[in-house]
Every structure is written in structure tokens, then in C-alpha cells.
PDB file of C-alpha atoms in Angstrom:
ATOM      1  CA  UNK A   1       0.000   0.000   0.000  1.00 47.00           C
ATOM      2  CA  UNK A   2       1.700   3.138  -1.220  1.00 51.00           C
ATOM      3  CA  UNK A   3       0.068   5.652   1.150  1.00 56.00           C
ATOM      4  CA  UNK A   4       1.623   3.973   4.204  1.00 59.00           C
ATOM      5  CA  UNK A   5       5.000   5.248   3.048  1.00 70.00           C
ATOM      6  CA  UNK A   6       4.032   8.919   2.727  1.00 82.00           C
ATOM      7  CA  UNK A   7       5.655  11.481   4.971  1.00 85.00           C
ATOM      8  CA  UNK A   8       2.300  12.249   6.556  1.00 89.00           C
ATOM      9  CA  UNK A   9       1.651   8.648   7.509  1.00 92.00           C
ATOM     10  CA  UNK A  10       5.226   8.245   8.729  1.00 93.00           C
ATOM     11  CA  UNK A  11       4.442  11.096  11.150  1.00 93.00           C
ATOM     12  CA  UNK A  12       1.454   9.096  12.430  1.00 94.00           C
ATOM     13  CA  UNK A  13       3.619   6.018  12.975  1.00 96.00           C
ATOM     14  CA  UNK A  14       6.352   7.983  14.727  1.00 95.00           C
ATOM     15  CA  UNK A  15       3.820   9.692  16.990  1.00 96.00           C
ATOM     16  CA  UNK A  16       2.341   6.344  17.995  1.00 97.00           C
ATOM     17  CA  UNK A  17       5.798   4.915  18.725  1.00 97.00           C
ATOM     18  CA  UNK A  18       6.876   7.952  20.741  1.00 97.00           C
ATOM     19  CA  UNK A  19       3.660   7.947  22.762  1.00 97.00           C
ATOM     20  CA  UNK A  20       4.086   4.250  23.577  1.00 98.00           C
ATOM     21  CA  UNK A  21       7.692   4.747  24.639  1.00 98.00           C
ATOM     22  CA  UNK A  22       6.810   7.868  26.649  1.00 97.00           C
ATOM     23  CA  UNK A  23       4.262   5.718  28.501  1.00 98.00           C
ATOM     24  CA  UNK A  24       7.067   3.205  29.119  1.00 98.00           C
ATOM     25  CA  UNK A  25       5.092   0.409  27.526  1.00 98.00           C
ATOM     26  CA  UNK A  26       6.406  -2.457  25.463  1.00 98.00           C
ATOM     27  CA  UNK A  27       4.593  -3.479  22.318  1.00 98.00           C
ATOM     28  CA  UNK A  28       3.305  -6.485  24.247  1.00 98.00           C
ATOM     29  CA  UNK A  29       1.921  -4.322  27.052  1.00 98.00           C
ATOM     30  CA  UNK A  30       0.217  -1.967  24.609  1.00 98.00           C
ATOM     31  CA  UNK A  31      -1.240  -4.904  22.716  1.00 98.00           C
ATOM     32  CA  UNK A  32      -2.664  -6.299  25.943  1.00 98.00           C
ATOM     33  CA  UNK A  33      -4.307  -2.957  26.745  1.00 98.00           C
ATOM     34  CA  UNK A  34      -5.820  -2.941  23.259  1.00 98.00           C
ATOM     35  CA  UNK A  35      -6.944  -6.572  23.438  1.00 98.00           C
ATOM     36  CA  UNK A  36      -4.903  -7.300  20.332  1.00 98.00           C
ATOM     37  CA  UNK A  37      -1.875  -9.506  19.605  1.00 98.00           C
ATOM     38  CA  UNK A  38       1.613  -8.004  19.840  1.00 98.00           C
ATOM     39  CA  UNK A  39       1.946  -8.476  16.084  1.00 98.00           C
ATOM     40  CA  UNK A  40      -0.773  -5.825  15.601  1.00 98.00           C
ATOM     41  CA  UNK A  41       1.343  -3.208  17.361  1.00 98.00           C
ATOM     42  CA  UNK A  42       4.487  -4.329  15.548  1.00 98.00           C
ATOM     43  CA  UNK A  43       2.792  -4.094  12.151  1.00 97.00           C
ATOM     44  CA  UNK A  44       1.418  -0.641  12.943  1.00 97.00           C
ATOM     45  CA  UNK A  45       4.823   0.609  14.094  1.00 97.00           C
ATOM     46  CA  UNK A  46       6.592  -0.946  11.111  1.00 95.00           C
ATOM     47  CA  UNK A  47       4.153   0.617   8.659  1.00 92.00           C
ATOM     48  CA  UNK A  48       2.829  -2.750   7.526  1.00 93.00           C
ATOM     49  CA  UNK A  49      -0.674  -1.977   8.760  1.00 94.00           C
ATOM     50  CA  UNK A  50      -2.614   1.266   8.597  1.00 94.00           C
ATOM     51  CA  UNK A  51      -4.719   2.406  11.522  1.00 95.00           C
ATOM     52  CA  UNK A  52      -8.098   4.006  11.111  1.00 96.00           C
ATOM     53  CA  UNK A  53      -9.331   6.911  13.230  1.00 96.00           C
ATOM     54  CA  UNK A  54     -11.050   4.681  15.791  1.00 97.00           C
ATOM     55  CA  UNK A  55      -7.898   2.595  16.216  1.00 97.00           C
ATOM     56  CA  UNK A  56      -5.793   5.754  16.531  1.00 97.00           C
ATOM     57  CA  UNK A  57      -8.045   6.988  19.340  1.00 98.00           C
ATOM     58  CA  UNK A  58      -7.887   3.601  21.087  1.00 98.00           C
ATOM     59  CA  UNK A  59      -4.091   3.507  20.828  1.00 98.00           C
ATOM     60  CA  UNK A  60      -3.750   7.062  22.134  1.00 98.00           C
ATOM     61  CA  UNK A  61      -5.975   6.320  25.100  1.00 98.00           C
ATOM     62  CA  UNK A  62      -4.160   3.036  25.775  1.00 98.00           C
ATOM     63  CA  UNK A  63      -0.886   4.962  26.152  1.00 98.00           C
ATOM     64  CA  UNK A  64      -2.612   7.585  28.331  1.00 97.00           C
ATOM     65  CA  UNK A  65      -2.303  10.283  25.656  1.00 97.00           C
ATOM     66  CA  UNK A  66      -4.960  12.744  24.591  1.00 97.00           C
ATOM     67  CA  UNK A  67      -5.953  11.679  21.046  1.00 97.00           C
ATOM     68  CA  UNK A  68      -6.749  15.266  20.035  1.00 97.00           C
ATOM     69  CA  UNK A  69      -3.381  16.592  21.193  1.00 96.00           C
ATOM     70  CA  UNK A  70      -1.544  13.685  19.589  1.00 97.00           C
ATOM     71  CA  UNK A  71      -3.354  14.242  16.297  1.00 96.00           C
ATOM     72  CA  UNK A  72      -2.816  18.002  16.476  1.00 96.00           C
ATOM     73  CA  UNK A  73       0.919  17.452  16.853  1.00 94.00           C
ATOM     74  CA  UNK A  74       0.876  15.259  13.738  1.00 94.00           C
ATOM     75  CA  UNK A  75      -1.035  17.906  11.767  1.00 93.00           C
ATOM     76  CA  UNK A  76       1.495  20.575  12.756  1.00 93.00           C
ATOM     77  CA  UNK A  77       4.348  18.353  11.538  1.00 89.00           C
ATOM     78  CA  UNK A  78       2.847  17.670   8.133  1.00 88.00           C
ATOM     79  CA  UNK A  79       1.311  21.073   7.497  1.00 80.00           C
TER      80      UNK A  79
END
């Protein structure tokens, strides 16, 4: 999927990774909070799987981040 490799989507991936690390969570711990397998988190962070808006919100909340602030930071980076 070509759009996963765009600069804008790379900003989404990097924001998700940073938020997880800031929360001091492993991929396994985040996956458990999401009720998903660790491979889901790995694929998201490696750009192999796109996340939709609902998944983005769930991930943000699972790492104790405000989804609106996280998304706003992404928009500022790609604008």
C-alpha cells in the first residue's frame, strides 16, 4: 500500500511509537491494553498496517495520551 510510506503517515507512525515509549510500555503491554496480539502493534509501528481513526483513538488512550493533542501534533508536523 503506497500511502503507508508517505511522509504524513510516517508522522502518524512515529507519533504512535513515541507515545508508547513515553508511557514506558512495550509493544506487548500496549497490545494487551488494546486486546490485540503483539503483532498488531508491531505491524502498525513498522508501517505494515494502517490504523483508522477509531484505532488511533484507542491507541492514544491506551498509552494515556490525549488523542486530540496527539493528532494536532501530527497535523502541525505535516502542514
